[in-house]
Coordinates of C-alpha atoms and ligand atoms in Angstrom, one line a residue:
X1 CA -11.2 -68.4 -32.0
X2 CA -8.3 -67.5 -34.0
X3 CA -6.6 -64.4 -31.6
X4 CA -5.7 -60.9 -32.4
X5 CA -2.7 -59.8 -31.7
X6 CA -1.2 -56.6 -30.6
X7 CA 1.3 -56.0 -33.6
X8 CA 4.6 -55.6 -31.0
X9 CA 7.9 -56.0 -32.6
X10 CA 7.8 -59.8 -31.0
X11 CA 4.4 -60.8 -32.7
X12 CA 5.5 -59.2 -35.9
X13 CA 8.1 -61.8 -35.7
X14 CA 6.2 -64.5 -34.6
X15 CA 3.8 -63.9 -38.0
X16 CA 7.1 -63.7 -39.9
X17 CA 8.0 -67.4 -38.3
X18 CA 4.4 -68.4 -39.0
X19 CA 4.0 -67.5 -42.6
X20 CA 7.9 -68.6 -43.2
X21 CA 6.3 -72.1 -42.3
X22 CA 3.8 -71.9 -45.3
X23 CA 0.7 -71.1 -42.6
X24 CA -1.4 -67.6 -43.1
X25 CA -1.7 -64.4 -41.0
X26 CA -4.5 -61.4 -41.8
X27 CA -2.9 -58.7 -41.8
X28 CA -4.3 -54.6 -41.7
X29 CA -3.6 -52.7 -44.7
X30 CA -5.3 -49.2 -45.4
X31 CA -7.7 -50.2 -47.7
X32 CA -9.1 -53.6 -46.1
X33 CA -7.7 -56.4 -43.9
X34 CA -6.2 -59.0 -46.7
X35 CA -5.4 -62.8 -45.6
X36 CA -1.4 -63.1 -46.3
X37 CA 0.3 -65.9 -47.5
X38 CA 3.9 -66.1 -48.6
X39 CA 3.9 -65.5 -52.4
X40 CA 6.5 -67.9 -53.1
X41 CA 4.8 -71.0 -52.0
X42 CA 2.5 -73.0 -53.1
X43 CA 1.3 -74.7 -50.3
X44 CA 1.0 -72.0 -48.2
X45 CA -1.0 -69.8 -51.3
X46 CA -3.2 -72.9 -51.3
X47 CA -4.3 -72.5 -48.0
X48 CA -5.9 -69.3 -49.2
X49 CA -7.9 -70.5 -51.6
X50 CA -9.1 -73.2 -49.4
X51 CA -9.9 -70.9 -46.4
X52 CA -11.9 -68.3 -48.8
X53 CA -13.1 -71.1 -50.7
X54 CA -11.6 -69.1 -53.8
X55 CA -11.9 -70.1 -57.3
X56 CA -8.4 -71.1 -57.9
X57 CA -8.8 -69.5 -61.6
X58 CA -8.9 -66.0 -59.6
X59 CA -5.4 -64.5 -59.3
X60 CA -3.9 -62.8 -55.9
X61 CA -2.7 -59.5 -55.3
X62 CA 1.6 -59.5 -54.6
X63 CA 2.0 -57.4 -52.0
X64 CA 5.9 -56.1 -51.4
X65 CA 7.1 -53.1 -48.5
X66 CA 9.7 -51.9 -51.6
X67 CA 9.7 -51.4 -55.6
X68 CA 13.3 -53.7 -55.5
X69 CA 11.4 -56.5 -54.3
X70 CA 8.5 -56.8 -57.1
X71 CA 11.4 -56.0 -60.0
X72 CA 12.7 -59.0 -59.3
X73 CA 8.7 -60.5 -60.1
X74 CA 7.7 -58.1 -62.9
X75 CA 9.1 -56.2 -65.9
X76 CA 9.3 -53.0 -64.7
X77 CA 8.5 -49.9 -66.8
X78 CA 8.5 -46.2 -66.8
X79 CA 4.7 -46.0 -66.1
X80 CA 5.2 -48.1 -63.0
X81 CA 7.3 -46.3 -61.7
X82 CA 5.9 -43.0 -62.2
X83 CA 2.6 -44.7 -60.7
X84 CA 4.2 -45.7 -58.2
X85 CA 6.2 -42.2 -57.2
X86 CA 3.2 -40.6 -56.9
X87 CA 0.7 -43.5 -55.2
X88 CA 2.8 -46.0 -53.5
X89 CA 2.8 -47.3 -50.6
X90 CA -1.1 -46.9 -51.2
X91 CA -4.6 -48.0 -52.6
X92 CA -3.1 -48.7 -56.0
X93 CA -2.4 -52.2 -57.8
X94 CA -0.4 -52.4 -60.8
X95 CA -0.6 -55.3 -63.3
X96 CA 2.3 -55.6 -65.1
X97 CA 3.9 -58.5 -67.3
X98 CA 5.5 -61.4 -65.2
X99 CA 8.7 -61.4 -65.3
X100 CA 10.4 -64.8 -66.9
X101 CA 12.5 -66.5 -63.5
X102 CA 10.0 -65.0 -60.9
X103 CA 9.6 -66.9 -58.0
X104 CA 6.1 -66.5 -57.5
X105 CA 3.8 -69.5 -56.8
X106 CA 2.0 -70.2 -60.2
X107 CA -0.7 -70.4 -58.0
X108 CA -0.9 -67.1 -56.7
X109 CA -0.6 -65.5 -60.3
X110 CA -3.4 -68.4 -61.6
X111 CA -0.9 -69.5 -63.8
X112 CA -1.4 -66.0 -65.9
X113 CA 1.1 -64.1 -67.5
X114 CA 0.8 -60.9 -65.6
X115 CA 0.8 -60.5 -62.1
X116 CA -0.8 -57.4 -60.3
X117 CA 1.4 -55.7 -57.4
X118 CA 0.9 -53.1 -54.8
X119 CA 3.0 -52.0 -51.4
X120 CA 0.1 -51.2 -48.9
X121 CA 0.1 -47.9 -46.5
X122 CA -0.1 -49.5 -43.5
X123 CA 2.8 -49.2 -41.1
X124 CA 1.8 -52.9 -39.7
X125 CA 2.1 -54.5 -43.2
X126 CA 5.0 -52.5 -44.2
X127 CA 6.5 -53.7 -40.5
X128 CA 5.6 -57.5 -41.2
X129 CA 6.6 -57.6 -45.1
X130 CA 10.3 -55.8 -44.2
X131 CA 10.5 -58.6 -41.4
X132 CA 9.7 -61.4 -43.6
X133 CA 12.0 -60.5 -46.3
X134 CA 9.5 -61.6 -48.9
X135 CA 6.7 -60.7 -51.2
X136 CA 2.9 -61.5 -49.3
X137 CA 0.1 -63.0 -51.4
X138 CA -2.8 -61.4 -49.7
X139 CA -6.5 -61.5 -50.7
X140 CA -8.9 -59.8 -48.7
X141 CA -9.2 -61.5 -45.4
X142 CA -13.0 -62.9 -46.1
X143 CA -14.5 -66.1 -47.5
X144 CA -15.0 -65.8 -51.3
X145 CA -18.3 -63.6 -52.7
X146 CA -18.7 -62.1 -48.7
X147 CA -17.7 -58.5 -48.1
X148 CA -14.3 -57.6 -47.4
X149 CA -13.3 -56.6 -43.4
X150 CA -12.1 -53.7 -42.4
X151 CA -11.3 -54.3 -38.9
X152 CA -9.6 -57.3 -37.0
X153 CA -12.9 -58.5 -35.5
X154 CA -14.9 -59.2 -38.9
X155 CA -11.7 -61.1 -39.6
X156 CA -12.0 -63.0 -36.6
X157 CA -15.7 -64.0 -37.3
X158 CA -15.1 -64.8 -40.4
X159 CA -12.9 -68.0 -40.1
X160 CA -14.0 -69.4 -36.4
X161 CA -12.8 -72.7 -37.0
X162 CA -9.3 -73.2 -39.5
X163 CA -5.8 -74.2 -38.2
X164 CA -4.2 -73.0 -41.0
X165 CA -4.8 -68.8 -40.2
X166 CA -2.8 -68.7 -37.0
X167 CA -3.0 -64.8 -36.3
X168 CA -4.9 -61.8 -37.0
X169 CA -2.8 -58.8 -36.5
X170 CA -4.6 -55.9 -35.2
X171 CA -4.2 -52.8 -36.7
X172 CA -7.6 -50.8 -36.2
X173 CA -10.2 -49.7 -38.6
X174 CA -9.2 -49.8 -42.0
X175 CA -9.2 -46.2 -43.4
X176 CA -9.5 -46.3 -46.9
X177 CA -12.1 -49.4 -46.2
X178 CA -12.4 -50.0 -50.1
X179 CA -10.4 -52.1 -51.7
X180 CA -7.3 -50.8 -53.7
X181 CA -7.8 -49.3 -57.6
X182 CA -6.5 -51.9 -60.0
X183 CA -4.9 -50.4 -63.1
X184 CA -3.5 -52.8 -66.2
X185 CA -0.7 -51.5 -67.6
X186 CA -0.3 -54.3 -70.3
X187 CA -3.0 -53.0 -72.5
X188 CA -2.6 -51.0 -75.2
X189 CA -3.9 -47.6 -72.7
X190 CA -3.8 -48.1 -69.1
X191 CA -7.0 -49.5 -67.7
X192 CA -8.6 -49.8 -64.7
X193 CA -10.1 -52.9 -63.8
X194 CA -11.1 -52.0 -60.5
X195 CA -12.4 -48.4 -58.9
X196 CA -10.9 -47.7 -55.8
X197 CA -9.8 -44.8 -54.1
X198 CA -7.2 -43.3 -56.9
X199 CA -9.8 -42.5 -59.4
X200 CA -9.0 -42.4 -63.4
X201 CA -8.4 -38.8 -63.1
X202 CA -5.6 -39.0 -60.8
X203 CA -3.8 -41.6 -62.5
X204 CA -4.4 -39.8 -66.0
X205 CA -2.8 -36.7 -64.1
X206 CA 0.7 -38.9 -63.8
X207 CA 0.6 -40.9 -67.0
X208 CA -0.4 -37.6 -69.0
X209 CA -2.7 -39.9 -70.9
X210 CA -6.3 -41.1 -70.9
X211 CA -7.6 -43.9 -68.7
X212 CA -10.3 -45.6 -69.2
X213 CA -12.4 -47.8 -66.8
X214 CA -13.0 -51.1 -68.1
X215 CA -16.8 -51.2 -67.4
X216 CA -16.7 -48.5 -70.1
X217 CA -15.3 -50.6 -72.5
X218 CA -17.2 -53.6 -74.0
X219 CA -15.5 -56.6 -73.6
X220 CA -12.5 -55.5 -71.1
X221 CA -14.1 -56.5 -68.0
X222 CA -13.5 -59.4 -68.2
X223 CA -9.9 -59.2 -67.8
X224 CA -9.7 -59.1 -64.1
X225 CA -10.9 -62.7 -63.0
X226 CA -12.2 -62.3 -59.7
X227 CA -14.3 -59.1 -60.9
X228 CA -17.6 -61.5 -61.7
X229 CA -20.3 -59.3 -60.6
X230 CA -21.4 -62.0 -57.7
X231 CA -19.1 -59.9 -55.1
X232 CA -19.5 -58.3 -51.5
X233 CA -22.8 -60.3 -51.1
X234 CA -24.9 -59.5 -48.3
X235 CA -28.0 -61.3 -47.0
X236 CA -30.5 -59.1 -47.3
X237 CA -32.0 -57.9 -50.9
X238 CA -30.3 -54.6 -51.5
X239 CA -31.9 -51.6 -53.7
X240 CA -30.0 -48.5 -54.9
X241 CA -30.5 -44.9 -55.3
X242 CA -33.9 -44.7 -53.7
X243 CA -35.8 -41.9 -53.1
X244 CA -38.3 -43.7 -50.7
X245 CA -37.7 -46.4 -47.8
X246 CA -40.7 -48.5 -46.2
X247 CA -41.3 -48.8 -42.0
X248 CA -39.5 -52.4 -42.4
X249 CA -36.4 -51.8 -44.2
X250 CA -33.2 -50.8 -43.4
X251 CA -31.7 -47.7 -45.1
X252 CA -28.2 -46.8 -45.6
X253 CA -28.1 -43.0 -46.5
X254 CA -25.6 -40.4 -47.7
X255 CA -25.8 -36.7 -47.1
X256 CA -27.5 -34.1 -44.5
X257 CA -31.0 -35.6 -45.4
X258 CA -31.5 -38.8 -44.6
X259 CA -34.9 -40.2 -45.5
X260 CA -37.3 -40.3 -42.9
X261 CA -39.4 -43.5 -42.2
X262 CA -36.7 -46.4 -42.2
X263 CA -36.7 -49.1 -39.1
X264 CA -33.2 -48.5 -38.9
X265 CA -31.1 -45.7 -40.5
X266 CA -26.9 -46.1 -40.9
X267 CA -25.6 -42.7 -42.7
X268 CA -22.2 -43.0 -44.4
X269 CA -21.2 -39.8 -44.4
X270 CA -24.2 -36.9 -42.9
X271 CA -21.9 -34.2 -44.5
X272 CA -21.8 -35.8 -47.7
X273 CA -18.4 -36.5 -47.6
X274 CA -17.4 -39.5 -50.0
X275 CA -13.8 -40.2 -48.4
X276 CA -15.9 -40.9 -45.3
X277 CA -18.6 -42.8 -47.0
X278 CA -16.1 -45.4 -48.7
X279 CA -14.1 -45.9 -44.9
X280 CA -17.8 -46.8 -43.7
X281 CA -19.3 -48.8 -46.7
X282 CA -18.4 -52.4 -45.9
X283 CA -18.9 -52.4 -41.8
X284 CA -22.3 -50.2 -42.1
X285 CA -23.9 -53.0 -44.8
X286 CA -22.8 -55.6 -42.3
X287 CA -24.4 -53.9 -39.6
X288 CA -27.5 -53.3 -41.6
X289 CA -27.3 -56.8 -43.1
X290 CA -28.0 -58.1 -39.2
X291 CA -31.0 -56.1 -38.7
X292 CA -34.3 -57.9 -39.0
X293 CA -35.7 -56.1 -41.6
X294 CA -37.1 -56.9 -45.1
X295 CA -34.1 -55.5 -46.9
X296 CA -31.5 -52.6 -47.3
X297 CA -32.4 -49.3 -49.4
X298 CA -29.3 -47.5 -50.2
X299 CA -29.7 -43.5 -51.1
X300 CA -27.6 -42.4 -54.2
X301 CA -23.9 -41.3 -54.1
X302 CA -22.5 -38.7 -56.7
X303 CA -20.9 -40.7 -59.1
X304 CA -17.3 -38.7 -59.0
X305 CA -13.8 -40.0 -57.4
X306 CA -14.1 -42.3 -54.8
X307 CA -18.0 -42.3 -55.3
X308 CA -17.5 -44.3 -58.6
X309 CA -15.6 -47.2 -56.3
X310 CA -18.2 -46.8 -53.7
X311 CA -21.2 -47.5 -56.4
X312 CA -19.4 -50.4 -58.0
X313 CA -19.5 -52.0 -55.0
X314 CA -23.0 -51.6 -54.1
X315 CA -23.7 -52.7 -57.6
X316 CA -22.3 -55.9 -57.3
X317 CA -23.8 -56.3 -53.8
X318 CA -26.9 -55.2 -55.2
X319 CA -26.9 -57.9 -58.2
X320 CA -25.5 -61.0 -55.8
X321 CA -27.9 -60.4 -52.6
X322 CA -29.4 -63.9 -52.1
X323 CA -33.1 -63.1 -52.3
Ligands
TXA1 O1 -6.9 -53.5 -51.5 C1 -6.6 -54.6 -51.9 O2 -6.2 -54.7 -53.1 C2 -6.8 -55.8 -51.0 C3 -5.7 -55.7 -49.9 C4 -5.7 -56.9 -48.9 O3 -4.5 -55.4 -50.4 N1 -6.7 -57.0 -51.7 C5 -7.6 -57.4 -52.5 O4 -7.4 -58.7 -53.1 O5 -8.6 -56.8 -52.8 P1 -8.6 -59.6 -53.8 O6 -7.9 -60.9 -53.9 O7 -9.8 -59.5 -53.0 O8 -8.7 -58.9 -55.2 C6 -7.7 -59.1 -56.1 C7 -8.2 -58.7 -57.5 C8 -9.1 -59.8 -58.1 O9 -10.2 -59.1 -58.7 C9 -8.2 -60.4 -59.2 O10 -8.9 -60.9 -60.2 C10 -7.4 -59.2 -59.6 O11 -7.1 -58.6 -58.3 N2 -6.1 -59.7 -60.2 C11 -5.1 -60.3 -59.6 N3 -4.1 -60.6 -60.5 C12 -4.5 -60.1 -61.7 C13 -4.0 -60.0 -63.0 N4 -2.8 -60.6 -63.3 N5 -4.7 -59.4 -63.9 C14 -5.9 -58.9 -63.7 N6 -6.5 -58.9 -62.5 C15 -5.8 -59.5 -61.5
MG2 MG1 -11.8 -59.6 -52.3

């Protein structure tokens, strides 16, 4: 079993030696546990793919502790960095042109013209990015089309047998537990191309402009790669916003009234709170999906903020279950 490690000034540096030698080390962030490679190589950015078993046509996230170290990557604008004022470090990627010299592994990037960027809110990221000195390709830290961990030990049963993931850094429960909003800032209007926890309202706020998701737009979606609705799959059949749950399934509800007559009941949030609800999403389907039951039934969640991140995800889990 691959260990995890207490993240002591000592093992920060032994994952700094580790990824400097091209290998890969999960690492906590606040929104889910992403498998970190160093951006500038392409050996070591292969490993990911080959660990998640990743299409290699679906770009990484850049991950960096300061703004200086992604200007040297992107083209910087005013939006950016009034995005990243108000959000950063936090659940929000920017894509933004390439910039022409970067030294980021074509690889990592999928050989587009625009890379996406973030700096992550988690003191142990921020701890091992400042100690390596250089920008982290990290994916979430789960084999391509599962769903995404959000504590060290779905890490560590994820990839039992690999030499080439040498640590996972503990840093407890993620606790955003969604992955971060992705907003394009290429397009004509900003756009998001993935809900997460900074909703289009908040980012509107900032730009004083309009944002648009991209499921709202015809023909947009299909700008982020990796957003092909077979996602997060779980096992199980799943079936949204029910109103009714049968003796042998498993229900995953939201709110102060659960439905009654489930075999096994996982609540979200039982004061309706959607904050708490997206920090419980991806364990509690894991949990439900090892239940021997005949399928999951999940109870709606208000469409609004974090709820419209928390209901594309149990879209796509919903349209990729493996019946
Ligand atoms: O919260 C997160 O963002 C986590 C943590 C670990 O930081 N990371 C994460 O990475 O969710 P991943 O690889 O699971 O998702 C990256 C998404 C993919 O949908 C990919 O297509 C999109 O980012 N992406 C990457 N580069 C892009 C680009 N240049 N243009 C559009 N989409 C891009
Ligand atoms: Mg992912």
């Amino acid at each position: 079993m691959i260990p995890i490690t207490k993240p002591t000034p000592e093992n920060i540096a032994e994952a700094s030696r580790m990824l400097q030698q091209g290998y890969l080390v999960a690492m906590p962030t606040e929104t889910v546990y992403g498998l970190a490679a160093d951006a500038t190589s392409d050996q070591a950015v292969a490993r990911i793919y080959a660990l998640k078993n990743r299409p290699r046509i679906n770009p990484l996230i850049i991950h960096a502790h300061a703004v200086e170290a992604l200007q040297h990557q992107v083209i910087w604008t005013p939006q950016a960095q009034a995005l990243a004022q108000a959000f950063w470090p936090g659940p929000l990627t920017l894509v933004l042109d390439k910039k022409p010299g970067a030294s980021l592994s074509l690889l990592a990037t999928a050989g587009l013209d625009t890379v996406a960027v973030r700096i992550p809110n988690h003191p142990v990221a921020l701890d091992l990015l400042q100690a390596l000195g250089r920008t982290l390709a990290a994916p979430s830290a789960n084999p391509s089309e599962s769903i995404s961990p959000t504590n060290a030990k779905d890490v560590q049963t994820a990839f039992s047998k690999t030499t080439d993931l040498r640590m996972i850094l503990e840093g407890g429960p993620c606790s955003v537990g969604l992955e971060s909003t992705i907003v394009d800032l290429t397009t004509q209007s900003p756009l998001i191309l993935r809900p997460g926890a900074i909703d289009a309202a908040a980012l509107a706020d900032i730009l004083k402009m309009p944002v648009a998701y991209a499921h709202q737009v015809s023909s947009a979606s299909l700008k982020a790669p990796g957003m092909s609705l077979r996602h997060y799959a779980p096992q199980h059949p799943l079936r949204l916003n029910t109103e009714h749950v049968g003796p042998t399934e498993a229900l995953l509800a939201f709110g102060p009234h659960p439905l009654p007559g489930a075999a096994v009941t996982l609540n979200l949030s039982p004061t309706g709170d959607l904050t708490e609800a997206a920090a419980n999403l991806f364990s509690y389907l894991r949990h439900l999906d090892q239940e021997t039951v005949t399928g999951i039934a999940a109870m709606p969640i208000p469409d609004r903020g974090i709820g419209i991140a928390i209901n594309d995800r149990l879209q796509r889990a919903a349209t990729s279950a493996k019946v």
